[in-house]
Amino acid sequence: MLFSSWTNWHMLVSLASTAVTYGASVSGRAMSIHDRRAAVPKGYSLVDVADSNSVIQMRISLTMGNRTGLENALNKASDPDSESYGQWLSREDIQYHAAPSREALRSVHKWLSSYNIDSKSATASGDWIKFSIPVGTANTMLNANYNVYEHTASGKQITRTLEYSVPDDLQEHIKAIHPTTSFYHSTRGRVISLSGHHRSGSYGTSGDLKKASSSSTSSAEVPTSTSDFSNCNNTVTPACLQKLYGIPSTLVSSKTNSTIGVSAFGGQDANKADLARFLKLFRPDMSSNTTFVTQLLDDATNSQNISDAGLEANLDTQYTVGIANGIPTTFVDIGNDNHDGDDGGFLDIVNDLLAETNPPLVLTTSYGVAADESGLSKSLTFAMCDAFMKLTARGVSILYATGDGGVASSPGGKCDDEPFLAAWPTCPYATLVGATANIPEKGADLSAGGFSNYFDQPSWQQKAVATYLDAIGDDLYKGRFNRSGRGYPDVSAQGDKIQIIQSGEVGPVAGTSASSPIFASVVALLNDELLSNGKPPLGFMNPWIYAHPEAFYDITNGSNPGCGTAGFPALKGWDPVTGVGSPNYQAMRKALGLS
């Protein structure tokens, strides 16, 4: 445990941003540009100058006092060849490493106080602060020009600036400030977009969601037997997944700390009655009283009115509770009273879990901030990725669905004859899950995959990615993707014709948002075995995944079309359609020393 400066930093908390150009001064203080957009993003138009009296809820990310120490500790704990493998950090260790220096706290607090701003800590470690500020004051303090912009497709208006500056002497102390230069791209009129299910029949339509493939069983009232679901090429059920991946069906009897957290955003409600119907039909060996615990954050409500049942929330809970054999599942519901501005609760959920003594050991998320990673500024994206790093260092596996637009990231992404669109997040501390379809498996057409424009390739995937790039050659899509960027997805699982219960009816959905909870359940079951055998949980597992490709079913067929192309081909080894492959439970057990 590392406590040396605990009381000093814990008593000081307050403040935050990064740098680039020079020039301006405010009140005689030299300022440099911290972040800038060259132009208004596609899909947005300038409406008017922002009212100087309107109030912004602002956050600042402060530079961690010992980020290098935290990253080094995590690298050792996640390296399968390290003597420190599996030695995850405590909450106190994380807070110690993340705490800003006393100089950073003092300097930023003094700067804000000069504008009569009273900031408060947004995290236990004090590396994020929050406050309210009038637009006029923000313009002066940041040498910015806040305007109102409208998202053309949704009509939603936001207040943003295309650039902002901070004092030169604070550049090293500040990672990001928001809301400033980040814009979201969502046809749903909200920050969050579901990672694109294609739903069918009487489910209706909403936002990005489209009909499933015509071969899927159409919606109907819940049947009393599974005889109509015996063909796993037409209907994918828990029994199909158990058989395909070798997932055990025996209910968990051990009392380990293996747990799953299921994220929810945008008013998605998980219905317990639908879950009970799902278990009765597809997992009759489980008690229909088996359910999830609800954790409400940011004024969320999880209505149990059947008409309020959310497709995403139902899918995520049914394919965690229904696959994980009784491992405790928590539905972590983020409401609209979040403080994240541009990212609709994605930062809040991580910071709230970081503050917990025992956060869920697996967290699956099937939502995305934007149509592509450029929606958020690079500085804000990196600051959020640092939050992910802190949570994974606690021994938590963070899984994200990649999205359903192939190389266009999201359905309908406009990028013909342009560079491919990278998904959000591509943070290397998240395990990114793509989709497969059919049996034998192939890469699903919708599986979002490619290469980040923000993050470089981590060392643990460089060999696998280099092999793929050599296989496709230098000319395929030359200039349309970043060959040195972090490749994704990391892994994959079934994401087509997935049967769920929605508002009392059975029907199919498709998308990587099905794949992520399925893979998360596999991880939770492995964690249960690891903990039962006195071993640590998988935690940040990306280095382990790439070190053990033999633990996965290699998918060598399929592609992910988009942007007017056929997309990337799935090939032997890692590929940007299915990652290293889909889970082979028994092979994963062996690689973990469990058999």
PDB file of N, CA, C and O in Angstrom, residues 10 45 75 103 163 313 379 439 465 545 558-559 589 595:
ATOM      1  N   HIS A  10      -5.182  14.725  -0.001  1.00  0.00           N
ATOM      2  CA  HIS A  10      -6.608  14.516   0.241  1.00  0.00           C
ATOM      3  C   HIS A  10      -7.270  15.778   0.784  1.00  0.00           C
ATOM      4  O   HIS A  10      -8.459  16.007   0.580  1.00  0.00           O
ATOM      5  N   SER A  45     -23.930  22.949 -37.555  1.00  0.00           N
ATOM      6  CA  SER A  45     -23.934  24.288 -38.133  1.00  0.00           C
ATOM      7  C   SER A  45     -23.973  25.324 -37.014  1.00  0.00           C
ATOM      8  O   SER A  45     -24.538  25.080 -35.938  1.00  0.00           O
ATOM      9  N   ASN A  75       1.315  -2.345 -16.011  1.00  0.00           N
ATOM     10  CA  ASN A  75       2.009  -3.158 -17.014  1.00  0.00           C
ATOM     11  C   ASN A  75       2.550  -4.448 -16.397  1.00  0.00           C
ATOM     12  O   ASN A  75       2.464  -5.523 -17.000  1.00  0.00           O
ATOM     13  N   GLU A 103       1.554  21.418  -6.114  1.00  0.00           N
ATOM     14  CA  GLU A 103       1.749  22.605  -6.942  1.00  0.00           C
ATOM     15  C   GLU A 103       0.633  22.734  -7.963  1.00  0.00           C
ATOM     16  O   GLU A 103       0.128  23.839  -8.226  1.00  0.00           O
ATOM     17  N   GLU A 163     -11.707  26.515 -30.029  1.00  0.00           N
ATOM     18  CA  GLU A 163     -10.387  26.479 -29.416  1.00  0.00           C
ATOM     19  C   GLU A 163     -10.442  27.158 -28.062  1.00  0.00           C
ATOM     20  O   GLU A 163     -11.348  27.943 -27.777  1.00  0.00           O
ATOM     21  N   ALA A 313     -30.963  -2.648 -22.639  1.00  0.00           N
ATOM     22  CA  ALA A 313     -30.861  -3.056 -21.238  1.00  0.00           C
ATOM     23  C   ALA A 313     -31.328  -4.496 -21.056  1.00  0.00           C
ATOM     24  O   ALA A 313     -30.722  -5.270 -20.298  1.00  0.00           O
ATOM     25  N   SER A 379      -7.616  15.449 -26.324  1.00  0.00           N
ATOM     26  CA  SER A 379      -7.240  15.652 -24.924  1.00  0.00           C
ATOM     27  C   SER A 379      -8.267  15.045 -23.984  1.00  0.00           C
ATOM     28  O   SER A 379      -7.912  14.408 -22.979  1.00  0.00           O
ATOM     29  N   ILE A 439     -22.776 -20.512 -37.887  1.00  0.00           N
ATOM     30  CA  ILE A 439     -22.004 -21.639 -37.382  1.00  0.00           C
ATOM     31  C   ILE A 439     -21.724 -22.565 -38.560  1.00  0.00           C
ATOM     32  O   ILE A 439     -22.677 -23.064 -39.173  1.00  0.00           O
ATOM     33  N   VAL A 465      -0.724  -7.440 -35.073  1.00  0.00           N
ATOM     34  CA  VAL A 465      -1.185  -6.474 -36.071  1.00  0.00           C
ATOM     35  C   VAL A 465      -0.227  -6.423 -37.255  1.00  0.00           C
ATOM     36  O   VAL A 465      -0.651  -6.346 -38.416  1.00  0.00           O
ATOM     37  N   ILE A 545      -4.661 -11.812 -23.592  1.00  0.00           N
ATOM     38  CA  ILE A 545      -5.365 -12.245 -24.803  1.00  0.00           C
ATOM     39  C   ILE A 545      -4.389 -12.437 -25.955  1.00  0.00           C
ATOM     40  O   ILE A 545      -4.394 -13.467 -26.645  1.00  0.00           O
ATOM     41  N   GLY A 558     -15.220 -13.828 -43.644  1.00  0.00           N
ATOM     42  CA  GLY A 558     -16.041 -12.653 -43.395  1.00  0.00           C
ATOM     43  C   GLY A 558     -15.269 -11.362 -43.590  1.00  0.00           C
ATOM     44  O   GLY A 558     -14.047 -11.357 -43.795  1.00  0.00           O
ATOM     45  N   SER A 559     -15.986 -10.263 -43.538  1.00  0.00           N
ATOM     46  CA  SER A 559     -15.394  -8.933 -43.666  1.00  0.00           C
ATOM     47  C   SER A 559     -16.362  -7.934 -43.052  1.00  0.00           C
ATOM     48  O   SER A 559     -17.474  -8.283 -42.664  1.00  0.00           O
ATOM     49  N   ARG A 589      -9.404 -21.840 -20.078  1.00  0.00           N
ATOM     50  CA  ARG A 589      -9.109 -22.439 -18.774  1.00  0.00           C
ATOM     51  C   ARG A 589      -7.681 -22.982 -18.746  1.00  0.00           C
ATOM     52  O   ARG A 589      -6.931 -22.775 -17.779  1.00  0.00           O
ATOM     53  N   SER A 595      -6.674 -26.152 -15.838  1.00  0.00           N
ATOM     54  CA  SER A 595      -6.884 -27.553 -16.201  1.00  0.00           C
ATOM     55  C   SER A 595      -5.569 -28.189 -16.636  1.00  0.00           C
ATOM     56  O   SER A 595      -4.575 -27.503 -16.828  1.00  0.00           O
TER      57      SER A 595
END
